[in-house]
XYZ file of N, CA, C and O in Angstrom:
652
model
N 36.819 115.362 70.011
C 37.769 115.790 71.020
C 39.203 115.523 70.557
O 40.221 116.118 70.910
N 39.060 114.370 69.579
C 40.846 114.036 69.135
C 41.247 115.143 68.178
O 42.389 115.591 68.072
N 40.282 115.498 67.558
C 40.540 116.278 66.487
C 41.037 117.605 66.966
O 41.869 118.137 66.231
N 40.656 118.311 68.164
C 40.894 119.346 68.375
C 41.882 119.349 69.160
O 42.371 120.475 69.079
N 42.680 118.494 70.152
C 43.623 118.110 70.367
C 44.879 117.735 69.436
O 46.020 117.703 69.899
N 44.642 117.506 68.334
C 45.382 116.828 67.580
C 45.421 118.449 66.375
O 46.316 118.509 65.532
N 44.529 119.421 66.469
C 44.468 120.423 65.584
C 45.630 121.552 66.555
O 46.385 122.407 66.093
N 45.447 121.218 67.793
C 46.041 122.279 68.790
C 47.319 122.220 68.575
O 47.981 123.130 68.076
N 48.026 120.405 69.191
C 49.293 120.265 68.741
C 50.103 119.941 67.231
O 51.116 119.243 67.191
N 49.524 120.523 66.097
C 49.807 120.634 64.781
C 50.204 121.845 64.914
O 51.264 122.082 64.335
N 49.484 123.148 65.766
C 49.492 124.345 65.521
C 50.894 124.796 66.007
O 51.713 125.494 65.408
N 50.996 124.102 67.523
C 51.871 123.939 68.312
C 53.268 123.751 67.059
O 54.030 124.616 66.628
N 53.220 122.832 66.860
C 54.423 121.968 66.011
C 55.168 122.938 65.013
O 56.357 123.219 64.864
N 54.096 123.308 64.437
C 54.321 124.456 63.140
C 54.948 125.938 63.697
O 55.927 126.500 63.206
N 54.107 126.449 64.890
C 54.385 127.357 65.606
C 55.739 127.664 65.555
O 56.302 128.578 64.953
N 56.366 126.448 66.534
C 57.494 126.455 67.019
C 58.634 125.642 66.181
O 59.804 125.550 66.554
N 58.145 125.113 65.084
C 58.962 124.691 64.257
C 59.537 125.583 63.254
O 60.508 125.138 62.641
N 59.190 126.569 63.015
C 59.610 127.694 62.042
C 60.079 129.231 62.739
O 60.660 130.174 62.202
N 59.597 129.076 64.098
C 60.015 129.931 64.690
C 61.355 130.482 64.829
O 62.123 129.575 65.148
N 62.096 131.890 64.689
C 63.419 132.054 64.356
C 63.890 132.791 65.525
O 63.571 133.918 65.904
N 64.967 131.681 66.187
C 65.651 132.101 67.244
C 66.651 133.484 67.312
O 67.841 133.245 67.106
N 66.314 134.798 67.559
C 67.536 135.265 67.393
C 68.821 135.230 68.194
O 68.925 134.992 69.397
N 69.636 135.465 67.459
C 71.318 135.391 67.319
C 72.166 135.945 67.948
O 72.476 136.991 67.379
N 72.800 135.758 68.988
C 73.328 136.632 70.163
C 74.601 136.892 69.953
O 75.470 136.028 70.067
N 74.780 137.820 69.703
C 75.982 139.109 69.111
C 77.499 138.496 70.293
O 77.742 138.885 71.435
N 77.948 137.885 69.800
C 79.729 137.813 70.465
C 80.114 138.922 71.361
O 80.339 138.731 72.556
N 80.188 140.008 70.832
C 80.551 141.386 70.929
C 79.638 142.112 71.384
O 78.501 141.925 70.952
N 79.964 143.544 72.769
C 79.000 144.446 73.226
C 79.560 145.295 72.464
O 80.745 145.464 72.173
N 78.685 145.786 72.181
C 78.683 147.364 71.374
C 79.262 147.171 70.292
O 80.210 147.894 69.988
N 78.933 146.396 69.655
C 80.011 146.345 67.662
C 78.152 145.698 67.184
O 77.417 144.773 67.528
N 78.117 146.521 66.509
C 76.954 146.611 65.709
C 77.123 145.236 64.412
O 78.079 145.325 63.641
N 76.401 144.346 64.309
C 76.450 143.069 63.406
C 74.913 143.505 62.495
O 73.778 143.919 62.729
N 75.853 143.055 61.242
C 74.743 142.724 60.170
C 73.802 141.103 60.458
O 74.251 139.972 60.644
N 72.491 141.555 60.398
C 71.734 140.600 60.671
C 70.622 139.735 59.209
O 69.555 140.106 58.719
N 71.441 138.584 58.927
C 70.987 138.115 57.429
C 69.927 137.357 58.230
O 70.268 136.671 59.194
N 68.712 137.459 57.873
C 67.632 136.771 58.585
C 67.324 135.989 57.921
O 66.525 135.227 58.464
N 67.680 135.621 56.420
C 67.260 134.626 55.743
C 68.321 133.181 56.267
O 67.805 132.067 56.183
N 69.303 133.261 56.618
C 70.202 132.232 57.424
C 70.722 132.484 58.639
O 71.596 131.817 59.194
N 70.177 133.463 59.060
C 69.729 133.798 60.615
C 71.502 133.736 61.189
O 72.044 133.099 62.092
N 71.872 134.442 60.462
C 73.958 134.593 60.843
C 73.929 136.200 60.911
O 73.275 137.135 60.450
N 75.058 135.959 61.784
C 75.511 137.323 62.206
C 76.699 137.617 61.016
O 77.230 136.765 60.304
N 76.920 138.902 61.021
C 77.958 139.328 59.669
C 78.425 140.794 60.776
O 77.689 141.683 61.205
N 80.315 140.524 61.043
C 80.412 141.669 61.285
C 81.242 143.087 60.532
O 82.306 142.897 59.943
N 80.779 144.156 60.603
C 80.855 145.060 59.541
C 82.325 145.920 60.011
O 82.729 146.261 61.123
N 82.788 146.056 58.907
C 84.658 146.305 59.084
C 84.566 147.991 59.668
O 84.042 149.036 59.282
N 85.625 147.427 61.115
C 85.969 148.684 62.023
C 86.722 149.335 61.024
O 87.466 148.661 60.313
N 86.619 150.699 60.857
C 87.592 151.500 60.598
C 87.788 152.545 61.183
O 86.903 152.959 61.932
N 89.563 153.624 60.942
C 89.583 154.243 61.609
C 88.916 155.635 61.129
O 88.892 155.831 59.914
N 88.407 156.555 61.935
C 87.883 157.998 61.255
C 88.798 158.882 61.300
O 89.787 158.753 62.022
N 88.594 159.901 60.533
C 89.562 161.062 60.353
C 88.476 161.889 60.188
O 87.490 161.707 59.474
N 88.861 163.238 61.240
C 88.224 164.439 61.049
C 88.757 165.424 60.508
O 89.802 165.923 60.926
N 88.019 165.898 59.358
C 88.729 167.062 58.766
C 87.572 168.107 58.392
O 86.398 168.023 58.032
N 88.404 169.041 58.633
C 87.769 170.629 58.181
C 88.064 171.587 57.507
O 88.964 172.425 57.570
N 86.869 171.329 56.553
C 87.233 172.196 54.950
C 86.239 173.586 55.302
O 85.260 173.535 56.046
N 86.534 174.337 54.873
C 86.214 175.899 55.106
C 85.168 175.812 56.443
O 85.438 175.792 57.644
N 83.783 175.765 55.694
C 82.390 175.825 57.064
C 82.309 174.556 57.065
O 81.098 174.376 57.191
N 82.701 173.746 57.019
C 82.477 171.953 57.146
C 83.430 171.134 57.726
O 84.613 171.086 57.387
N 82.711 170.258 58.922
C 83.605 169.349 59.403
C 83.162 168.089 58.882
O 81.981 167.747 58.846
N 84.443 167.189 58.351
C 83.842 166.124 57.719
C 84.400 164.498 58.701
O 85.565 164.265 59.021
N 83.599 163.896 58.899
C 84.515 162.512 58.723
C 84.448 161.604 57.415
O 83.521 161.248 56.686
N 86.296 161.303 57.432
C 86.531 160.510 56.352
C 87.161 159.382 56.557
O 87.938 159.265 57.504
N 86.858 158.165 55.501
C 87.815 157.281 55.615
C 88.305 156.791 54.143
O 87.881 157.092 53.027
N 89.404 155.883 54.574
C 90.294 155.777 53.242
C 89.862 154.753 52.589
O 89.303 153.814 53.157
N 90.062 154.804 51.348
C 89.563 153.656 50.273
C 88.030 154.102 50.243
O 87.329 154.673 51.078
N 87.744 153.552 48.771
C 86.350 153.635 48.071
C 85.216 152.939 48.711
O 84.026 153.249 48.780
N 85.811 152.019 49.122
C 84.433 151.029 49.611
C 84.744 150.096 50.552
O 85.867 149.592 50.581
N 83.718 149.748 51.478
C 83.978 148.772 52.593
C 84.314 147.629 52.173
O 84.125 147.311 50.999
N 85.033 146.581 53.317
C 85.089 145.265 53.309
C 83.848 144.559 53.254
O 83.562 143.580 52.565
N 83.109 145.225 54.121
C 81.833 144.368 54.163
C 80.836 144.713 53.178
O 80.355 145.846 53.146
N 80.496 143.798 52.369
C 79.527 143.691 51.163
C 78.073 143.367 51.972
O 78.183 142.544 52.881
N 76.472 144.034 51.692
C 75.894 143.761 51.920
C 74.581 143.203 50.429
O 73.867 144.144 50.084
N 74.353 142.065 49.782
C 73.313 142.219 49.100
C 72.133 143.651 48.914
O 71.709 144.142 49.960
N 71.719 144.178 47.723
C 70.703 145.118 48.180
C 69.142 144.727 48.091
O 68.156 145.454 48.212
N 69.239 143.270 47.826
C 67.615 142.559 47.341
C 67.398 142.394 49.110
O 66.260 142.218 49.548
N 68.519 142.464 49.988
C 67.874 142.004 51.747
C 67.165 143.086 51.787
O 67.117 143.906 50.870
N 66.575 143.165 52.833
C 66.044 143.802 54.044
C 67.364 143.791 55.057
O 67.863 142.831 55.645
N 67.778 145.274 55.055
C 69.057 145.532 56.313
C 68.410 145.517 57.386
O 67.394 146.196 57.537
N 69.045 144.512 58.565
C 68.831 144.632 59.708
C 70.307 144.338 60.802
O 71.173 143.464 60.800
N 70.062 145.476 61.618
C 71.927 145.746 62.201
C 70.998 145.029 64.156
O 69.894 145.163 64.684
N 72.211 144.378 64.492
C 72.054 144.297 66.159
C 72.993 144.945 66.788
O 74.037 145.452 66.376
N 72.600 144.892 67.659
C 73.634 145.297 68.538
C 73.411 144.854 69.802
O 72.297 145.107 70.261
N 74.226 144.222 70.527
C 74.366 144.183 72.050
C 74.621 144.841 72.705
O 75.783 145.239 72.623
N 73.816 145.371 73.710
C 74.301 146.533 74.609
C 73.458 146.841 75.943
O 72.232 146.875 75.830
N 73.980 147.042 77.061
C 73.244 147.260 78.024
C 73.532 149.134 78.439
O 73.441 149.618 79.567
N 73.799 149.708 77.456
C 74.029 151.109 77.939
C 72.866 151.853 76.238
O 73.216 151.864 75.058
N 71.871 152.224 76.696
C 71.658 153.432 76.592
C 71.406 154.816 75.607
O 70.731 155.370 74.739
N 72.842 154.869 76.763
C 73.386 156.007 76.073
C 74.071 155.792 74.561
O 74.138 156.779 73.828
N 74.573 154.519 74.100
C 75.367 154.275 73.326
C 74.657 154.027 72.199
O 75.210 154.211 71.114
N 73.117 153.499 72.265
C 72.355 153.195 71.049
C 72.143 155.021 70.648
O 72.471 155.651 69.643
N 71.426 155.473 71.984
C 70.867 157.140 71.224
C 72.271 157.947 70.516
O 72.147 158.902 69.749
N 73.581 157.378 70.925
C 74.833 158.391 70.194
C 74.743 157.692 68.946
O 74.894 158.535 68.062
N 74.531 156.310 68.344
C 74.632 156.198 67.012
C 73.925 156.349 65.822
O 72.722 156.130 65.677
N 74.816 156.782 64.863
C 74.573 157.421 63.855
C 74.844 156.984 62.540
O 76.031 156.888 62.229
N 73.739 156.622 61.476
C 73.932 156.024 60.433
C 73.986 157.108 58.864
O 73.011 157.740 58.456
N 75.177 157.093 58.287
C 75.453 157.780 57.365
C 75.920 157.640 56.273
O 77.031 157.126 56.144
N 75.015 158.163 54.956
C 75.861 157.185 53.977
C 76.742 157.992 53.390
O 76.210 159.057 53.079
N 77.910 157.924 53.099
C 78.839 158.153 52.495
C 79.209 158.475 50.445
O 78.984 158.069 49.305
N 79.856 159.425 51.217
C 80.005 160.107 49.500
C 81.824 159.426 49.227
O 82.870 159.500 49.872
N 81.430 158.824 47.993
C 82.815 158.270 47.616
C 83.409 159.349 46.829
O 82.715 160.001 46.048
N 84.753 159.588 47.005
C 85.965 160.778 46.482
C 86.841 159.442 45.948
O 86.731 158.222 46.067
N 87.924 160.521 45.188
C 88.729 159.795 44.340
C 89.581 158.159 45.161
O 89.738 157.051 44.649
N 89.925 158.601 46.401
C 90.392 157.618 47.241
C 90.085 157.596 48.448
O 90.945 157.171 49.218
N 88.795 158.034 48.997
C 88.790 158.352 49.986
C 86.397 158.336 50.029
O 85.559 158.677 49.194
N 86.292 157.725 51.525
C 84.830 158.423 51.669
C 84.517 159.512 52.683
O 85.247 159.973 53.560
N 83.534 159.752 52.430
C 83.226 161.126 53.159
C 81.998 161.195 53.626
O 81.062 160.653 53.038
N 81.841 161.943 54.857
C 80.376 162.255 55.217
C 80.249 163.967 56.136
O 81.020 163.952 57.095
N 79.623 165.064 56.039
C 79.744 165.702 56.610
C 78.501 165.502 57.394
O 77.393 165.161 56.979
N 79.131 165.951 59.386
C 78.478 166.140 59.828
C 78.500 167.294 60.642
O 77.752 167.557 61.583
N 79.547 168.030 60.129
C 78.797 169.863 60.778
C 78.828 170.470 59.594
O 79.516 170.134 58.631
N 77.796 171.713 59.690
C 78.192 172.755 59.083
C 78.453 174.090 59.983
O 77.605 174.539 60.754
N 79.522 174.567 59.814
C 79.722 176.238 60.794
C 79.339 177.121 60.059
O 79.641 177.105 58.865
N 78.569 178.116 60.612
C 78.721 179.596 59.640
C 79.461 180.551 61.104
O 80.298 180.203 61.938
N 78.700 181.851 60.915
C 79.250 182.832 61.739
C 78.344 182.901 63.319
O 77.251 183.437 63.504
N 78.901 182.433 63.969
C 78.788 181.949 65.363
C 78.182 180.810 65.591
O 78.055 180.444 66.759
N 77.758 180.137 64.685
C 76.873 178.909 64.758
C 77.789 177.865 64.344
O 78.859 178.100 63.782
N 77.349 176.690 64.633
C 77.886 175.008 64.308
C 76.355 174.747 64.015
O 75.526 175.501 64.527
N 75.975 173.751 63.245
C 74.792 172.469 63.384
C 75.210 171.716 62.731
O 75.811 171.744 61.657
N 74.810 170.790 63.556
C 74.922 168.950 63.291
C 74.235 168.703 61.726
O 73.140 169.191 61.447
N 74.946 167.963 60.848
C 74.862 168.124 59.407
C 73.232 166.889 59.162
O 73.531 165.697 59.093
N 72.359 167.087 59.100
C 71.376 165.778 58.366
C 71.035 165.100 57.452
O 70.352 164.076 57.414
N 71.733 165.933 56.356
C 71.354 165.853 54.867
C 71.934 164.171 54.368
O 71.426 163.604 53.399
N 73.334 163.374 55.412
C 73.305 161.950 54.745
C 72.997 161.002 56.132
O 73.364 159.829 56.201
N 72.267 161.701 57.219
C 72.205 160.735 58.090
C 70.860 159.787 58.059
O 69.744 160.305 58.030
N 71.065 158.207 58.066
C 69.886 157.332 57.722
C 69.096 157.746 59.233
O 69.625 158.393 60.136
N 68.112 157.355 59.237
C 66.845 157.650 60.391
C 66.641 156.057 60.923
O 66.694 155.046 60.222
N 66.409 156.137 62.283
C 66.420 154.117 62.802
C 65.851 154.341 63.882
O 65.861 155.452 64.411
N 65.372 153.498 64.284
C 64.582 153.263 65.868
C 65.103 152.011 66.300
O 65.511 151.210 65.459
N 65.136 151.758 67.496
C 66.155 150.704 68.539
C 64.748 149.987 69.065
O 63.860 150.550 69.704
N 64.772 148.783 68.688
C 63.724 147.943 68.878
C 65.055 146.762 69.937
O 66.138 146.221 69.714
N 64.092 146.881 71.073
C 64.695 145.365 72.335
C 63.718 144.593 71.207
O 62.676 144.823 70.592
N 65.047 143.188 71.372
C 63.917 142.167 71.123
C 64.340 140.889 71.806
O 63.885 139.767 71.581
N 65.560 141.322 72.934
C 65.588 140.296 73.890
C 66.952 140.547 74.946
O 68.085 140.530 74.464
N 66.721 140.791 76.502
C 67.556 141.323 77.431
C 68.321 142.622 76.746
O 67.712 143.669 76.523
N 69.934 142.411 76.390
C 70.520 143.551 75.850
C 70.893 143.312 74.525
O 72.008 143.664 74.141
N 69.901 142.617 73.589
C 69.954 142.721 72.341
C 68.956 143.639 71.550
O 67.789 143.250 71.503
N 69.327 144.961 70.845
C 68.670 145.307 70.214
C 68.716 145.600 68.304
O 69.743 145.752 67.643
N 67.876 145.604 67.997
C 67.660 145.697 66.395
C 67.358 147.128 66.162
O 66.400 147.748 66.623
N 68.554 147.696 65.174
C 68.236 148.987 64.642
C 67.283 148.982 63.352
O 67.690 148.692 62.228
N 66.155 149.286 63.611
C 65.183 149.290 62.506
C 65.274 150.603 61.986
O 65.019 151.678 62.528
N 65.688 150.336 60.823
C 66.104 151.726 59.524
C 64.467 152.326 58.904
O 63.765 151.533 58.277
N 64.166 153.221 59.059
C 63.173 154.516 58.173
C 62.861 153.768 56.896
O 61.772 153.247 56.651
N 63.914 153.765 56.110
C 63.639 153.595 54.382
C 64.936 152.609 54.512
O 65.838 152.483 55.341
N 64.542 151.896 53.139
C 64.911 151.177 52.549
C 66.582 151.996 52.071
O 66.686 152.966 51.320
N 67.907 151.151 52.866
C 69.318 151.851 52.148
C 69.096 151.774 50.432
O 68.317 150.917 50.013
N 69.798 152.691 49.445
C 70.067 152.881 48.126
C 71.406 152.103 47.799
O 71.380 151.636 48.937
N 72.010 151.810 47.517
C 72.918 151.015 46.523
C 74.340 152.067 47.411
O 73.990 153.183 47.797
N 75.653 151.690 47.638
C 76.038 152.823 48.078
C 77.079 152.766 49.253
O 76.779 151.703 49.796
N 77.932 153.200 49.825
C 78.634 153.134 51.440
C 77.519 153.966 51.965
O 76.675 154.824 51.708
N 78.357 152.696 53.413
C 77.848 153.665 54.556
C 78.576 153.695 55.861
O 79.713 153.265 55.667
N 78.359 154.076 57.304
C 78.882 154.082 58.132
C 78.088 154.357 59.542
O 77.339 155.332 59.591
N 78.244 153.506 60.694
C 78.055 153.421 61.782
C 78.787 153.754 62.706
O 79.882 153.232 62.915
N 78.211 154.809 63.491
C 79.507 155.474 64.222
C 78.787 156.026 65.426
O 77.564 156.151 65.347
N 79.564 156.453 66.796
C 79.365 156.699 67.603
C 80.393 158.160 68.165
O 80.351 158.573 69.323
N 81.112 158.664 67.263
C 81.936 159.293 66.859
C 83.292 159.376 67.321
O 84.102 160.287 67.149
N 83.473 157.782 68.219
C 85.031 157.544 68.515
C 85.148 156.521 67.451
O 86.072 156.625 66.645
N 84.026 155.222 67.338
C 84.146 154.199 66.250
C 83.455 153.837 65.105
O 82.265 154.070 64.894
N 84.124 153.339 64.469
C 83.331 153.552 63.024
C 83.398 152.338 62.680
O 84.316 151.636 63.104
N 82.230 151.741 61.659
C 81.930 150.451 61.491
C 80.681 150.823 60.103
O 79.514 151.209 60.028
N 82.141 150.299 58.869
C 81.312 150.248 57.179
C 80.974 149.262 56.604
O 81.345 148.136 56.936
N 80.191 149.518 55.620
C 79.584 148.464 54.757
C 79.102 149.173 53.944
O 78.755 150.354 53.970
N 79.079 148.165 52.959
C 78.715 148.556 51.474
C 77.414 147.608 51.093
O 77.387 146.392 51.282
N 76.182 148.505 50.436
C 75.153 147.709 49.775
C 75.496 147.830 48.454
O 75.996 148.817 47.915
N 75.194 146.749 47.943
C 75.293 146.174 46.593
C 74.209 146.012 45.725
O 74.380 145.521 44.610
């Protein structure tokens, strides 16, 4: 009887001794890099967007080659976000970015003749996992490539760079 008592609260001990609390985001709606190996929040540099339109293409761009925020590429990316709206996880949009001489880029329309569509060809794919009240984890499709990128909702933008 001691033994199995004594096997229960070992299990107990271990359980909850390694167990990893997550990390509650400062900020609603600013999307944080989530390093799970030291269980810290990292937040990823606001910038401003610029829309521009080159012949059938609307692009957003921003200035300079590469983000402030450096991400390792040996992690596993994982982004939070705090938010009790919604609407604001299904508007965001993860895109990686084409670097130009001074400048990055991402298109997300293409126009022809009477038509617009929403561009797909650099947008990453994610599902919005709750994993506690209004904290959720954007779980990414595939594994990011080496590269910029950008988080946006298409008033704000929020980059980082994998390494």
């Amino acid at each position: 009887m001691k033994a199995i008592f004594s096997l229960i609260f070992l299990s107990l001990f271990v359980t909850f001794s390694f167990a990893q609390e997550t990390p509650k985001p400062e900020f609603v709606d600013l999307p944080y890099y989530w390093n799970k190996e030291s269980n810290t929040l990292i937040t990823f540099s606001k910038e401003t967007l610029k829309m521009k339109v080159l012949g059938m293409k609307m692009l957003y761009k921003y200035s300079g080659t590469e983000s402030k925020t450096k991400i390792k590429s040996s992690n596993k990316i994982s982004i939070l976000i705090n938010s009790s709206n919604p609407l604001y996880l299904s508007a965001l949009k993860i895109y990686k970015l084409t670097v130009k001489k001074k400048t990055r880029e991402a298109i997300v329309v293409t126009t022809g003749l009477r038509t617009a569509t929403m561009s797909d060809e650099n947008v990453i794919d994610f599902n919005s996992k709750n994993l506690e009240g209004n904290i959720y984890e954007l779980v990414l499709s595939s594994q990011l490539d080496k590269g910029e990128y950008v988080i946006t909702n298409g008033m704000h933008s929020y980059t980082f760079s994998v390494e």
